[in-house]
XYZ file of C-alpha atoms in Angstrom:
260
model
C 100.559 -52.721 5.061
C 104.277 -51.871 4.131
C 103.652 -52.590 0.419
C 100.951 -49.796 0.241
C 103.150 -47.268 2.698
C 105.884 -47.074 0.037
C 104.023 -46.037 -3.011
C 102.101 -43.350 -0.842
C 105.813 -42.015 0.292
C 107.205 -41.947 -3.113
C 103.870 -40.281 -4.428
C 104.150 -37.558 -1.786
C 107.726 -37.326 -2.463
C 107.180 -36.859 -6.186
C 104.333 -33.854 -5.211
C 106.700 -31.970 -2.965
C 109.684 -32.147 -5.666
C 106.941 -31.114 -8.338
C 105.864 -27.976 -6.364
C 109.642 -27.199 -5.429
C 110.540 -27.161 -9.265
C 107.460 -25.069 -10.439
C 108.476 -22.684 -7.699
C 111.799 -22.509 -8.843
C 110.931 -22.044 -12.562
C 108.300 -19.011 -11.807
C 108.995 -16.020 -13.633
C 110.210 -13.196 -11.402
C 107.607 -10.299 -11.328
C 106.766 -6.720 -10.014
C 103.514 -5.256 -8.904
C 102.652 -2.065 -11.118
C 99.683 0.236 -11.057
C 98.729 2.393 -13.761
C 97.034 5.701 -13.163
C 95.601 8.577 -15.321
C 96.289 12.228 -14.626
C 96.220 15.384 -16.777
C 97.992 18.562 -17.613
C 94.778 20.338 -17.758
C 93.026 22.744 -20.522
C 90.874 26.161 -20.066
C 87.714 23.924 -20.958
C 84.803 22.949 -19.013
C 85.410 19.196 -19.568
C 87.618 17.159 -21.727
C 86.360 13.687 -21.961
C 88.376 11.038 -23.145
C 87.123 7.400 -24.489
C 89.951 5.174 -22.700
C 89.681 1.357 -24.252
C 92.775 -0.322 -23.189
C 96.341 0.273 -22.100
C 99.250 -2.003 -23.425
C 102.652 -2.147 -22.269
C 106.040 -3.936 -23.848
C 108.663 -5.156 -22.027
C 111.708 -6.776 -22.831
C 110.371 -10.228 -21.457
C 107.148 -9.970 -23.578
C 107.046 -11.242 -27.200
C 104.879 -8.332 -28.331
C 102.417 -6.159 -26.450
C 100.667 -7.261 -23.343
C 97.047 -5.846 -22.965
C 96.470 -4.703 -19.356
C 92.806 -5.274 -17.899
C 91.291 -1.899 -16.975
C 89.777 -1.106 -13.641
C 86.900 1.001 -15.753
C 86.977 1.203 -19.390
C 85.143 4.342 -20.535
C 85.212 8.091 -20.404
C 87.142 10.178 -18.193
C 86.894 13.753 -17.837
C 90.427 14.631 -17.728
C 89.780 18.320 -16.136
C 88.671 16.504 -13.036
C 92.496 15.079 -12.907
C 94.232 18.271 -12.497
C 96.321 19.778 -9.278
C 97.667 16.227 -8.438
C 94.481 14.134 -8.490
C 94.591 10.827 -10.641
C 92.505 7.637 -11.006
C 93.591 4.336 -11.112
C 93.372 2.587 -14.554
C 94.898 -0.726 -13.893
C 96.617 -3.123 -11.552
C 99.449 -5.490 -13.342
C 101.682 -7.997 -12.394
C 104.541 -7.745 -15.025
C 107.611 -9.682 -15.620
C 110.637 -8.096 -13.964
C 113.069 -6.597 -16.504
C 112.600 -3.337 -18.729
C 109.472 -1.778 -19.405
C 110.151 0.008 -22.352
C 106.788 1.050 -23.985
C 103.494 2.135 -23.182
C 100.362 2.162 -25.651
C 97.174 3.798 -24.853
C 93.977 3.003 -27.111
C 91.225 5.135 -27.402
C 87.646 4.957 -28.559
C 85.593 7.330 -30.844
C 83.362 8.986 -27.928
C 85.725 12.040 -27.123
C 84.251 15.336 -26.606
C 85.231 18.669 -25.380
C 82.686 21.323 -23.649
C 83.215 24.730 -23.903
C 81.368 27.562 -22.223
C 78.383 24.662 -21.686
C 78.404 23.375 -25.379
C 79.627 19.911 -26.156
C 81.657 19.649 -29.209
C 82.993 16.068 -30.519
C 86.624 15.627 -30.425
C 87.663 14.515 -34.022
C 90.066 11.458 -33.339
C 92.599 10.126 -35.498
C 91.714 6.794 -36.611
C 95.154 5.578 -35.537
C 94.208 5.981 -31.939
C 91.998 2.883 -32.086
C 95.302 0.869 -32.733
C 96.928 2.948 -30.081
C 99.104 5.996 -29.289
C 102.569 4.493 -28.477
C 105.367 6.289 -26.673
C 108.626 5.215 -25.025
C 108.839 4.961 -21.269
C 111.787 3.281 -19.670
C 111.592 1.738 -16.235
C 113.255 -1.201 -14.791
C 111.026 -3.562 -12.984
C 112.817 -5.209 -9.995
C 111.547 -8.695 -8.733
C 109.117 -8.306 -6.388
C 109.197 -4.617 -6.571
C 105.974 -2.249 -6.353
C 105.837 0.527 -8.675
C 103.159 3.459 -9.678
C 103.139 4.899 -13.192
C 101.250 7.921 -14.261
C 99.732 8.585 -17.784
C 99.564 11.936 -18.035
C 97.244 13.163 -20.867
C 98.082 16.865 -21.523
C 94.412 18.341 -22.391
C 95.956 21.835 -23.063
C 98.201 20.681 -25.911
C 96.187 17.753 -27.072
C 92.694 19.573 -28.002
C 92.953 21.873 -30.842
C 90.259 24.215 -32.332
C 89.875 24.395 -35.518
C 89.019 27.001 -38.090
C 85.233 26.066 -38.823
C 84.460 25.998 -34.923
C 85.202 22.531 -34.640
C 87.751 20.764 -32.212
C 90.177 17.760 -33.010
C 92.099 15.471 -30.570
C 95.894 15.298 -31.376
C 97.123 13.510 -28.181
C 100.054 14.665 -26.464
C 100.921 12.098 -23.571
C 103.815 11.458 -21.341
C 104.560 8.990 -18.494
C 106.590 9.173 -15.244
C 106.886 6.811 -12.058
C 107.181 7.398 -8.613
C 111.138 7.709 -9.180
C 110.812 10.339 -11.571
C 108.247 12.420 -10.167
C 109.369 16.090 -9.319
C 106.527 18.063 -8.099
C 105.981 21.919 -7.443
C 102.720 23.190 -5.325
C 101.378 26.637 -4.307
C 98.276 28.833 -3.816
C 97.349 31.754 -5.801
C 95.454 34.625 -3.987
C 92.848 36.229 -4.379
C 90.915 32.995 -5.863
C 89.883 33.223 -9.116
C 92.657 36.057 -10.060
C 94.721 33.629 -11.969
C 93.921 32.060 -15.284
C 96.952 29.893 -15.445
C 100.238 28.880 -13.983
C 103.054 27.641 -15.995
C 106.247 25.704 -15.223
C 108.984 26.632 -17.617
C 112.231 24.811 -18.196
C 114.854 24.845 -20.856
C 112.999 22.267 -22.914
C 109.357 22.346 -22.059
C 106.382 24.279 -20.677
C 103.649 22.702 -17.956
C 100.329 24.370 -17.183
C 98.360 24.211 -14.217
C 94.961 26.080 -13.234
C 94.432 27.098 -9.536
C 91.576 25.569 -8.107
C 88.587 27.781 -7.791
C 87.892 27.219 -4.152
C 91.312 27.983 -2.744
C 93.597 28.685 -5.871
C 95.936 25.685 -5.175
C 97.928 24.577 -8.110
C 100.194 21.556 -8.287
C 102.534 20.163 -10.915
C 103.478 16.685 -10.573
C 106.134 14.472 -13.161
C 108.464 17.508 -13.619
C 112.112 16.473 -14.627
C 114.822 17.534 -12.317
C 116.246 20.824 -13.044
C 115.922 24.713 -12.654
C 112.007 26.349 -13.745
C 110.458 29.578 -13.838
C 106.941 29.672 -12.466
C 104.736 32.172 -14.272
C 101.274 33.169 -12.706
C 99.093 34.692 -15.293
C 96.509 37.158 -13.774
C 93.266 37.440 -15.489
C 92.617 40.092 -17.793
C 89.548 41.452 -15.910
C 91.156 41.184 -12.447
C 93.192 44.281 -12.490
C 96.127 42.796 -11.131
C 99.389 41.909 -12.742
C 101.364 38.735 -13.678
C 104.404 37.491 -11.587
C 107.140 35.323 -12.136
C 109.084 33.090 -9.696
C 112.468 32.373 -11.029
C 114.933 29.867 -9.801
C 112.674 27.250 -8.617
C 114.599 23.986 -7.995
C 113.001 20.730 -8.692
C 114.611 17.103 -7.266
C 113.003 13.802 -7.582
C 111.497 12.759 -4.009
C 110.904 16.179 -2.861
C 108.004 18.864 -3.134
C 108.988 22.179 -3.779
C 106.316 24.323 -1.974
C 105.868 27.945 -3.107
C 103.625 28.718 -0.341
C 101.024 31.498 -1.047
C 101.560 33.682 -4.064
C 99.722 37.196 -3.967
C 98.833 39.059 -6.977
C 99.201 42.686 -6.761
C 97.647 45.596 -8.943
């Protein structure tokens, strides 16, 4: 019996040693969720054909393609005022995430006054629109990253009553997500709201149901928030100055009432 017991003990010891070695050699990783959101445009719909998301980290030898929850067409106008949709869940190696690439198909369109128009899309979109994004991923960390597709700046009306897609995209994380929110009254009185800094301008469109608007992914700093009244409303524009934005805080402007 003893001559069979010794090999069994040795085999078990080797298995335990092997498992321990594999655990020690495992690459530290982080959990990352990628969301799609929108800097909205004043169209009925802006439909974008999302085919793939790729990322580049300092641990990768090239680009890593992420599995999408649902490849296909997304209406960006349904993703305004803080609304988003999950594109991908990924486990990425700990280290620096430096670039993201969004790859689009050709089935892109814009709906204007009930009429759908194809969005002429640069062929380069099929190989991906690359943009820089710097985030250090800690081992065992969990991160949310939003890909913000600015429809207002990306859809360009051409002289022959056609439309082209010239994507303007940025990304931000839960660590760099400055937010401003508020309500505009009367409902439907405002055409749009702008958050204006020294370096950029962001757009929001108040909800038709309650006048709610929200900006996300703003850099820290001082902004002017301009509320544009509709031309048919008989009301005046208004601007709120010295709106301070800081990470980890939602700046609430409350209810803004447009006056004659």
